[in-house]
């Protein structure tokens, strides 16, 4: 079984960490007008035997500089304003973890399909 879960994110310079099940798929990133907030919807497996992992995310506005270790995932638009918010997953350095690029490739593949 699986479910789509909603995670609020902040427009902040801080890295935001979410604990997600391995094999998660980001399905939507949106600026919610009624709350004036950013939310990420993620499809996650529900089996308790599937391990969870911490993932780091950054939200940037259009035109803001982005570190080379950030990989683009999705964009949210403010329908009533000029803003666009871009969601990036922060890759760990290869020396710290060899698993992240594999996970990142899986995440990017799930978005494309």
CSV table of N, CA, C and O in Angstrom, one decimal:
chain,number,residue,atom,x,y,z
A,1,UNK,N,0.8,-1.2,0.0
A,1,UNK,CA,0.0,0.0,0.0
A,1,UNK,C,0.9,1.2,0.0
A,1,UNK,O,2.0,1.2,0.4
A,2,UNK,N,0.3,2.3,-0.4
A,2,UNK,CA,1.0,3.6,-0.5
A,2,UNK,C,0.0,4.7,-0.2
A,2,UNK,O,-1.2,4.5,-0.3
A,3,UNK,N,0.5,5.9,0.0
A,3,UNK,CA,-0.4,7.1,0.3
A,3,UNK,C,0.3,8.3,-0.2
A,3,UNK,O,1.6,8.3,-0.3
A,4,UNK,N,-0.4,9.4,-0.5
A,4,UNK,CA,0.1,10.7,-0.8
A,4,UNK,C,0.0,11.5,0.5
A,4,UNK,O,-1.1,11.7,1.0
A,5,UNK,N,1.2,12.0,0.9
A,5,UNK,CA,1.3,12.8,2.2
A,5,UNK,C,1.7,14.2,1.8
A,5,UNK,O,2.4,14.4,0.9
A,6,UNK,N,1.2,15.1,2.6
A,6,UNK,CA,1.5,16.6,2.4
A,6,UNK,C,2.5,17.1,3.5
A,6,UNK,O,2.3,16.8,4.7
A,7,UNK,N,3.5,17.8,3.0
A,7,UNK,CA,4.5,18.4,3.9
A,7,UNK,C,4.7,19.9,3.6
A,7,UNK,O,4.9,20.3,2.5
A,8,UNK,N,4.5,20.7,4.7
A,8,UNK,CA,4.7,22.1,4.5
A,8,UNK,C,6.2,22.4,4.4
A,8,UNK,O,7.0,21.8,5.1
A,9,UNK,N,6.5,23.4,3.6
A,9,UNK,CA,7.9,23.9,3.5
A,9,UNK,C,7.9,25.4,3.6
A,9,UNK,O,6.9,26.0,3.3
A,10,UNK,N,9.0,25.9,4.0
A,10,UNK,CA,9.2,27.3,4.2
A,10,UNK,C,10.0,27.9,3.1
A,10,UNK,O,10.9,27.3,2.6
A,11,UNK,N,9.7,29.2,2.8
A,11,UNK,CA,10.6,29.9,1.9
A,11,UNK,C,11.6,30.5,2.9
A,11,UNK,O,11.4,31.5,3.6
A,12,UNK,N,12.8,29.9,2.9
A,12,UNK,CA,13.8,30.2,3.9
A,12,UNK,C,15.1,29.9,3.3
A,12,UNK,O,15.3,29.1,2.4
A,13,UNK,N,16.1,30.5,3.9
A,13,UNK,CA,17.5,30.3,3.5
A,13,UNK,C,18.0,29.0,4.1
A,13,UNK,O,19.0,28.4,3.7
A,14,UNK,N,17.3,28.4,5.1
A,14,UNK,CA,17.7,27.2,5.8
A,14,UNK,C,17.4,26.0,4.9
A,14,UNK,O,16.4,25.9,4.2
A,15,UNK,N,18.2,25.0,5.1
A,15,UNK,CA,17.9,23.7,4.5
A,15,UNK,C,16.8,23.0,5.4
A,15,UNK,O,16.8,23.1,6.6
A,16,UNK,N,15.8,22.4,4.7
A,16,UNK,CA,14.7,21.8,5.4
A,16,UNK,C,14.8,20.3,5.2
A,16,UNK,O,15.0,19.8,4.1
A,17,UNK,N,14.7,19.6,6.3
A,17,UNK,CA,14.9,18.1,6.2
A,17,UNK,C,13.6,17.4,6.4
A,17,UNK,O,12.8,17.8,7.3
A,18,UNK,N,13.3,16.5,5.6
A,18,UNK,CA,12.1,15.6,5.7
A,18,UNK,C,12.5,14.2,5.8
A,18,UNK,O,13.5,13.8,5.1
A,19,UNK,N,11.9,13.4,6.7
A,19,UNK,CA,12.1,12.0,6.8
A,19,UNK,C,11.1,11.3,5.9
A,19,UNK,O,9.9,11.4,6.2
A,20,UNK,N,11.5,10.7,4.9
A,20,UNK,CA,10.7,10.0,3.9
A,20,UNK,C,11.0,8.6,3.7
A,20,UNK,O,12.2,8.2,3.9
A,21,UNK,N,10.1,7.8,3.3
A,21,UNK,CA,10.3,6.4,3.0
A,21,UNK,C,11.1,6.2,1.8
A,21,UNK,O,10.9,7.0,0.8
A,22,UNK,N,12.0,5.2,1.7
A,22,UNK,CA,12.8,5.0,0.5
A,22,UNK,C,11.8,4.6,-0.6
A,22,UNK,O,10.8,3.9,-0.4
A,23,UNK,N,12.1,5.1,-1.8
A,23,UNK,CA,11.2,4.9,-2.9
A,23,UNK,C,10.1,6.0,-3.0
A,23,UNK,O,9.2,5.8,-3.8
A,24,UNK,N,10.2,7.0,-2.2
A,24,UNK,CA,9.2,8.1,-2.3
A,24,UNK,C,9.2,8.8,-3.7
A,24,UNK,O,10.2,8.7,-4.4
A,25,UNK,N,8.1,9.4,-4.1
A,25,UNK,CA,7.9,10.1,-5.3
A,25,UNK,C,7.3,11.4,-5.1
A,25,UNK,O,6.1,11.5,-4.6
A,26,UNK,N,8.0,12.5,-5.4
A,26,UNK,CA,7.3,13.9,-5.3
A,26,UNK,C,6.3,14.0,-6.4
A,26,UNK,O,6.6,13.7,-7.5
A,27,UNK,N,5.1,14.3,-6.0
A,27,UNK,CA,4.0,14.4,-7.0
A,27,UNK,C,3.5,15.8,-7.3
A,27,UNK,O,3.0,16.1,-8.4
A,28,UNK,N,3.7,16.7,-6.3
A,28,UNK,CA,3.2,18.1,-6.5
A,28,UNK,C,3.9,19.0,-5.5
A,28,UNK,O,4.2,18.7,-4.4
A,29,UNK,N,4.2,20.2,-6.0
A,29,UNK,CA,4.8,21.3,-5.2
A,29,UNK,C,4.0,22.5,-5.5
A,29,UNK,O,3.9,22.9,-6.7
A,30,UNK,N,3.3,23.1,-4.5
A,30,UNK,CA,2.4,24.2,-4.8
A,30,UNK,C,2.4,25.3,-3.8
A,30,UNK,O,2.6,25.0,-2.6
A,31,UNK,N,2.1,26.5,-4.2
A,31,UNK,CA,1.9,27.6,-3.4
A,31,UNK,C,0.4,27.6,-3.1
A,31,UNK,O,-0.4,27.8,-4.0
A,32,UNK,N,0.1,27.4,-1.8
A,32,UNK,CA,-1.4,27.3,-1.4
A,32,UNK,C,-1.8,28.7,-1.0
A,32,UNK,O,-1.4,29.3,0.0
A,33,UNK,N,-2.6,29.3,-1.9
A,33,UNK,CA,-3.0,30.7,-1.8
A,33,UNK,C,-3.8,31.0,-0.4
A,33,UNK,O,-3.5,31.9,0.2
A,34,UNK,N,-4.7,30.1,-0.1
A,34,UNK,CA,-5.5,30.3,1.1
A,34,UNK,C,-4.6,30.4,2.4
A,34,UNK,O,-4.9,31.1,3.3
A,35,UNK,N,-3.5,29.6,2.4
A,35,UNK,CA,-2.6,29.6,3.6
A,35,UNK,C,-1.4,30.5,3.4
A,35,UNK,O,-0.6,30.7,4.3
A,36,UNK,N,-1.2,30.9,2.1
A,36,UNK,CA,0.0,31.6,1.7
A,36,UNK,C,1.3,30.8,2.2
A,36,UNK,O,2.2,31.3,2.8
A,37,UNK,N,1.2,29.5,1.8
A,37,UNK,CA,2.3,28.6,2.2
A,37,UNK,C,2.7,27.7,1.0
A,37,UNK,O,2.0,27.6,0.1
A,38,UNK,N,3.9,27.1,1.2
A,38,UNK,CA,4.3,26.2,0.2
A,38,UNK,C,4.2,24.8,0.7
A,38,UNK,O,4.5,24.5,1.9
A,39,UNK,N,3.7,23.8,-0.1
A,39,UNK,CA,3.5,22.5,0.3
A,39,UNK,C,4.0,21.5,-0.7
A,39,UNK,O,3.9,21.8,-1.9
A,40,UNK,N,4.6,20.4,-0.3
A,40,UNK,CA,5.1,19.3,-1.1
A,40,UNK,C,4.2,18.1,-0.8
A,40,UNK,O,4.0,17.7,0.3
A,41,UNK,N,3.7,17.5,-1.9
A,41,UNK,CA,2.9,16.3,-1.8
A,41,UNK,C,3.8,15.1,-2.3
A,41,UNK,O,4.4,15.3,-3.4
A,42,UNK,N,3.9,14.1,-1.5
A,42,UNK,CA,4.8,13.0,-1.8
A,42,UNK,C,4.1,11.7,-1.7
A,42,UNK,O,3.4,11.4,-0.7
A,43,UNK,N,4.3,10.8,-2.7
A,43,UNK,CA,3.7,9.5,-2.7
A,43,UNK,C,4.8,8.6,-2.0
A,43,UNK,O,5.9,8.6,-2.3
A,44,UNK,N,4.3,7.9,-0.9
A,44,UNK,CA,5.2,7.1,-0.1
A,44,UNK,C,4.6,5.8,0.2
A,44,UNK,O,3.4,5.6,0.4
A,45,UNK,N,5.5,4.7,0.2
A,45,UNK,CA,5.0,3.4,0.6
A,45,UNK,C,4.6,3.4,2.1
A,45,UNK,O,5.2,4.2,2.8
A,46,UNK,N,3.6,2.6,2.4
A,46,UNK,CA,3.2,2.6,3.8
A,46,UNK,C,3.7,1.4,4.7
A,46,UNK,O,3.6,1.4,5.9
A,47,UNK,N,4.4,0.5,4.0
A,47,UNK,CA,4.9,-0.7,4.7
A,47,UNK,C,5.9,-0.3,5.8
A,47,UNK,O,6.8,0.5,5.5
A,48,UNK,N,5.7,-0.7,7.0
A,48,UNK,CA,6.7,-0.4,8.1
A,48,UNK,C,8.0,-1.0,7.9
A,48,UNK,O,9.0,-0.5,8.4
A,49,UNK,N,8.1,-2.0,7.0
A,49,UNK,CA,9.4,-2.7,6.8
A,49,UNK,C,10.3,-1.8,5.8
A,49,UNK,O,11.5,-2.1,5.7
A,50,UNK,N,9.7,-0.8,5.2
A,50,UNK,CA,10.5,0.0,4.3
A,50,UNK,C,11.2,1.1,5.1
A,50,UNK,O,10.5,1.8,5.8
A,51,UNK,N,12.5,1.2,5.0
A,51,UNK,CA,13.2,2.1,5.8
A,51,UNK,C,13.0,3.6,5.4
A,51,UNK,O,12.7,3.9,4.2
A,52,UNK,N,13.1,4.5,6.4
A,52,UNK,CA,13.0,5.9,6.1
A,52,UNK,C,14.4,6.5,6.0
A,52,UNK,O,15.3,5.9,6.6
A,53,UNK,N,14.4,7.6,5.4
A,53,UNK,CA,15.7,8.3,5.2
A,53,UNK,C,15.5,9.8,5.3
A,53,UNK,O,14.4,10.3,4.9
A,54,UNK,N,16.5,10.5,5.8
A,54,UNK,CA,16.3,12.0,5.8
A,54,UNK,C,16.8,12.6,4.5
A,54,UNK,O,17.9,12.2,4.0
A,55,UNK,N,16.0,13.5,4.0
A,55,UNK,CA,16.4,14.2,2.7
A,55,UNK,C,16.3,15.7,3.0
A,55,UNK,O,15.4,16.2,3.7
A,56,UNK,N,17.3,16.4,2.4
A,56,UNK,CA,17.4,17.8,2.6
A,56,UNK,C,16.9,18.6,1.4
A,56,UNK,O,17.2,18.2,0.3
A,57,UNK,N,16.1,19.6,1.6
A,57,UNK,CA,15.5,20.4,0.5
A,57,UNK,C,15.8,21.9,0.7
A,57,UNK,O,16.0,22.3,1.8
A,58,UNK,N,15.8,22.6,-0.4
A,58,UNK,CA,15.9,24.0,-0.4
A,58,UNK,C,14.8,24.6,-1.3
A,58,UNK,O,14.5,24.0,-2.4
A,59,UNK,N,14.3,25.7,-0.9
A,59,UNK,CA,13.3,26.4,-1.8
A,59,UNK,C,14.0,27.7,-2.2
A,59,UNK,O,14.5,28.5,-1.3
A,60,UNK,N,14.0,28.0,-3.5
A,60,UNK,CA,14.6,29.3,-4.0
A,60,UNK,C,13.6,30.0,-4.9
A,60,UNK,O,12.8,29.3,-5.6
A,61,UNK,N,13.6,31.3,-4.9
A,61,UNK,CA,12.8,32.1,-5.8
A,61,UNK,C,13.6,32.2,-7.2
A,61,UNK,O,14.8,32.0,-7.2
A,62,UNK,N,12.9,32.5,-8.2
A,62,UNK,CA,13.5,32.7,-9.5
A,62,UNK,C,14.6,33.7,-9.4
A,62,UNK,O,14.3,34.8,-8.8
A,63,UNK,N,15.7,33.5,-10.0
A,63,UNK,CA,16.8,34.4,-10.0
A,63,UNK,C,17.8,34.3,-8.8
A,63,UNK,O,18.8,34.9,-8.9
A,64,UNK,N,17.4,33.6,-7.8
A,64,UNK,CA,18.3,33.4,-6.6
A,64,UNK,C,19.4,32.4,-7.0
A,64,UNK,O,19.1,31.4,-7.7
A,65,UNK,N,20.6,32.6,-6.6
A,65,UNK,CA,21.7,31.7,-6.9
A,65,UNK,C,21.4,30.3,-6.2
A,65,UNK,O,20.8,30.3,-5.1
A,66,UNK,N,21.9,29.3,-6.9
A,66,UNK,CA,21.6,27.9,-6.5
A,66,UNK,C,23.0,27.2,-6.4
A,66,UNK,O,23.7,27.2,-7.4
A,67,UNK,N,23.3,26.6,-5.4
A,67,UNK,CA,24.5,25.8,-5.2
A,67,UNK,C,24.5,24.7,-6.2
A,67,UNK,O,23.5,24.1,-6.5
A,68,UNK,N,25.7,24.3,-6.7
A,68,UNK,CA,25.9,23.2,-7.7
A,68,UNK,C,25.4,21.9,-7.1
A,68,UNK,O,25.1,21.0,-7.9
A,69,UNK,N,25.4,21.7,-5.8
A,69,UNK,CA,25.0,20.5,-5.2
A,69,UNK,C,23.5,20.4,-5.0
A,69,UNK,O,23.0,19.4,-4.5
A,70,UNK,N,22.7,21.3,-5.5
A,70,UNK,CA,21.3,21.3,-5.5
A,70,UNK,C,20.8,20.8,-6.8
A,70,UNK,O,21.2,21.2,-7.9
A,71,UNK,N,19.8,19.8,-6.8
A,71,UNK,CA,19.2,19.3,-8.0
A,71,UNK,C,17.7,19.7,-8.0
A,71,UNK,O,17.0,19.4,-7.1
A,72,UNK,N,17.3,20.3,-9.1
A,72,UNK,CA,16.0,20.8,-9.3
A,72,UNK,C,15.0,19.6,-9.3
A,72,UNK,O,15.2,18.6,-9.9
A,73,UNK,N,13.8,19.8,-8.6
A,73,UNK,CA,12.8,18.9,-8.6
A,73,UNK,C,11.5,19.4,-9.2
A,73,UNK,O,11.0,18.9,-10.1
A,74,UNK,N,10.9,20.5,-8.6
A,74,UNK,CA,9.6,21.0,-9.0
A,74,UNK,C,9.5,22.5,-8.8
A,74,UNK,O,10.3,23.1,-8.1
A,75,UNK,N,8.5,23.1,-9.5
A,75,UNK,CA,8.3,24.6,-9.3
A,75,UNK,C,6.8,24.8,-8.8
A,75,UNK,O,5.9,24.1,-9.3
A,76,UNK,N,6.6,25.8,-8.0
A,76,UNK,CA,5.3,26.2,-7.5
A,76,UNK,C,5.1,27.7,-7.9
A,76,UNK,O,6.1,28.5,-7.8
A,77,UNK,N,3.9,28.0,-8.4
A,77,UNK,CA,3.7,29.4,-8.9
A,77,UNK,C,2.6,30.0,-8.0
A,77,UNK,O,1.7,29.4,-7.5
A,78,UNK,N,2.8,31.3,-7.7
A,78,UNK,CA,1.9,32.1,-7.0
A,78,UNK,C,0.9,32.6,-8.1
A,78,UNK,O,1.3,33.5,-8.9
A,79,UNK,N,-0.3,32.1,-8.1
A,79,UNK,CA,-1.3,32.5,-9.2
A,79,UNK,C,-1.6,34.0,-9.2
A,79,UNK,O,-2.1,34.5,-10.2
A,80,UNK,N,-1.5,34.6,-8.0
A,80,UNK,CA,-1.9,36.0,-7.9
A,80,UNK,C,-0.8,37.0,-7.8
A,80,UNK,O,-1.0,38.2,-7.5
A,81,UNK,N,0.4,36.5,-7.9
A,81,UNK,CA,1.6,37.3,-7.7
A,81,UNK,C,2.7,36.9,-8.7
A,81,UNK,O,2.5,36.0,-9.5
A,82,UNK,N,3.8,37.7,-8.7
A,82,UNK,CA,4.8,37.4,-9.7
A,82,UNK,C,5.8,36.3,-9.3
A,82,UNK,O,6.7,36.1,-10.1
A,83,UNK,N,5.6,35.7,-8.2
A,83,UNK,CA,6.6,34.8,-7.7
A,83,UNK,C,6.5,33.3,-8.2
A,83,UNK,O,5.4,32.8,-8.4
A,84,UNK,N,7.7,32.7,-8.4
A,84,UNK,CA,7.8,31.3,-8.6
A,84,UNK,C,8.8,30.8,-7.6
A,84,UNK,O,9.8,31.4,-7.3
A,85,UNK,N,8.5,29.6,-7.1
A,85,UNK,CA,9.3,29.0,-6.0
A,85,UNK,C,9.8,27.7,-6.6
A,85,UNK,O,9.0,26.8,-7.1
A,86,UNK,N,11.1,27.4,-6.5
A,86,UNK,CA,11.7,26.2,-7.1
A,86,UNK,C,12.2,25.3,-5.9
A,86,UNK,O,12.9,25.8,-5.1
A,87,UNK,N,11.9,24.1,-6.0
A,87,UNK,CA,12.3,23.1,-5.0
A,87,UNK,C,13.5,22.3,-5.5
A,87,UNK,O,13.5,21.8,-6.6
A,88,UNK,N,14.5,22.2,-4.6
A,88,UNK,CA,15.7,21.5,-4.9
A,88,UNK,C,16.0,20.5,-3.8
A,88,UNK,O,15.7,20.7,-2.7
A,89,UNK,N,16.5,19.3,-4.2
A,89,UNK,CA,17.0,18.4,-3.3
A,89,UNK,C,18.5,18.6,-3.1
A,89,UNK,O,19.2,18.9,-4.1
A,90,UNK,N,19.0,18.6,-1.9
A,90,UNK,CA,20.4,18.9,-1.7
A,90,UNK,C,21.2,17.6,-1.7
A,90,UNK,O,20.9,16.8,-0.8
A,91,UNK,N,22.0,17.4,-2.6
A,91,UNK,CA,22.8,16.2,-2.7
A,91,UNK,C,24.0,16.3,-1.7
A,91,UNK,O,24.6,17.3,-1.5
A,92,UNK,N,24.2,15.1,-1.1
A,92,UNK,CA,25.4,15.0,-0.3
A,92,UNK,C,26.6,14.9,-1.1
A,92,UNK,O,26.5,14.4,-2.3
A,93,UNK,N,27.8,15.3,-0.6
A,93,UNK,CA,29.0,15.1,-1.4
A,93,UNK,C,29.2,13.6,-1.5
A,93,UNK,O,28.9,12.8,-0.6
A,94,UNK,N,29.8,13.2,-2.7
A,94,UNK,CA,30.0,11.8,-3.0
A,94,UNK,C,30.9,11.1,-1.9
A,94,UNK,O,30.7,9.9,-1.6
A,95,UNK,N,31.8,11.8,-1.2
A,95,UNK,CA,32.6,11.2,-0.2
A,95,UNK,C,31.8,10.9,1.1
A,95,UNK,O,32.1,10.0,1.8
A,96,UNK,N,30.7,11.6,1.3
A,96,UNK,CA,29.9,11.4,2.5
A,96,UNK,C,28.9,10.3,2.3
A,96,UNK,O,28.6,9.5,3.2
A,97,UNK,N,28.3,10.1,1.1
A,97,UNK,CA,27.3,9.1,0.8
A,97,UNK,C,27.3,8.8,-0.7
A,97,UNK,O,27.0,9.7,-1.5
A,98,UNK,N,27.4,7.6,-1.0
A,98,UNK,CA,27.3,7.2,-2.4
A,98,UNK,C,25.8,6.8,-2.8
A,98,UNK,O,25.5,6.7,-3.9
A,99,UNK,N,25.0,6.7,-1.8
A,99,UNK,CA,23.6,6.4,-2.0
A,99,UNK,C,22.8,7.5,-2.6
A,99,UNK,O,21.9,7.3,-3.4
A,100,UNK,N,23.1,8.8,-2.2
A,100,UNK,CA,22.2,9.9,-2.6
A,100,UNK,C,22.1,10.0,-4.1
A,100,UNK,O,20.9,10.2,-4.6
A,101,UNK,N,23.1,9.9,-5.0
A,101,UNK,CA,22.9,10.1,-6.4
A,101,UNK,C,21.9,9.0,-6.9
A,101,UNK,O,21.1,9.3,-7.8
A,102,UNK,N,22.0,7.8,-6.4
A,102,UNK,CA,21.0,6.8,-6.8
A,102,UNK,C,19.6,7.1,-6.4
A,102,UNK,O,18.7,7.0,-7.2
A,103,UNK,N,19.4,7.6,-5.2
A,103,UNK,CA,18.1,8.0,-4.7
A,103,UNK,C,17.6,9.2,-5.6
A,103,UNK,O,16.5,9.3,-6.0
A,104,UNK,N,18.5,10.2,-5.8
A,104,UNK,CA,18.2,11.3,-6.6
A,104,UNK,C,17.8,10.9,-8.0
A,104,UNK,O,16.8,11.4,-8.5
A,105,UNK,N,18.5,10.0,-8.6
A,105,UNK,CA,18.1,9.6,-10.0
A,105,UNK,C,16.7,9.0,-10.0
A,105,UNK,O,15.9,9.2,-10.9
A,106,UNK,N,16.4,8.2,-8.9
A,106,UNK,CA,15.1,7.6,-8.8
A,106,UNK,C,14.0,8.7,-8.7
A,106,UNK,O,13.0,8.6,-9.3
A,107,UNK,N,14.3,9.7,-7.8
A,107,UNK,CA,13.3,10.7,-7.6
A,107,UNK,C,13.1,11.5,-8.9
A,107,UNK,O,12.0,11.7,-9.3
A,108,UNK,N,14.2,11.8,-9.6
A,108,UNK,CA,14.0,12.6,-10.9
A,108,UNK,C,13.3,11.8,-11.9
A,108,UNK,O,12.5,12.3,-12.7
A,109,UNK,N,13.6,10.5,-12.0
A,109,UNK,CA,12.9,9.6,-12.9
A,109,UNK,C,11.4,9.5,-12.6
A,109,UNK,O,10.5,9.6,-13.5
A,110,UNK,N,11.0,9.5,-11.3
A,110,UNK,CA,9.6,9.4,-11.0
A,110,UNK,C,8.8,10.7,-11.3
A,110,UNK,O,7.7,10.7,-11.6
A,111,UNK,N,9.5,11.8,-11.3
A,111,UNK,CA,8.9,13.1,-11.7
A,111,UNK,C,8.7,13.1,-13.2
A,111,UNK,O,7.6,13.6,-13.7
A,112,UNK,N,9.6,12.6,-14.0
A,112,UNK,CA,9.5,12.6,-15.4
A,112,UNK,C,8.4,11.7,-15.9
A,112,UNK,O,7.9,12.0,-17.0
A,113,UNK,N,8.1,10.7,-15.2
A,113,UNK,CA,7.1,9.7,-15.7
A,113,UNK,C,5.7,10.0,-15.2
A,113,UNK,O,5.4,10.9,-14.6
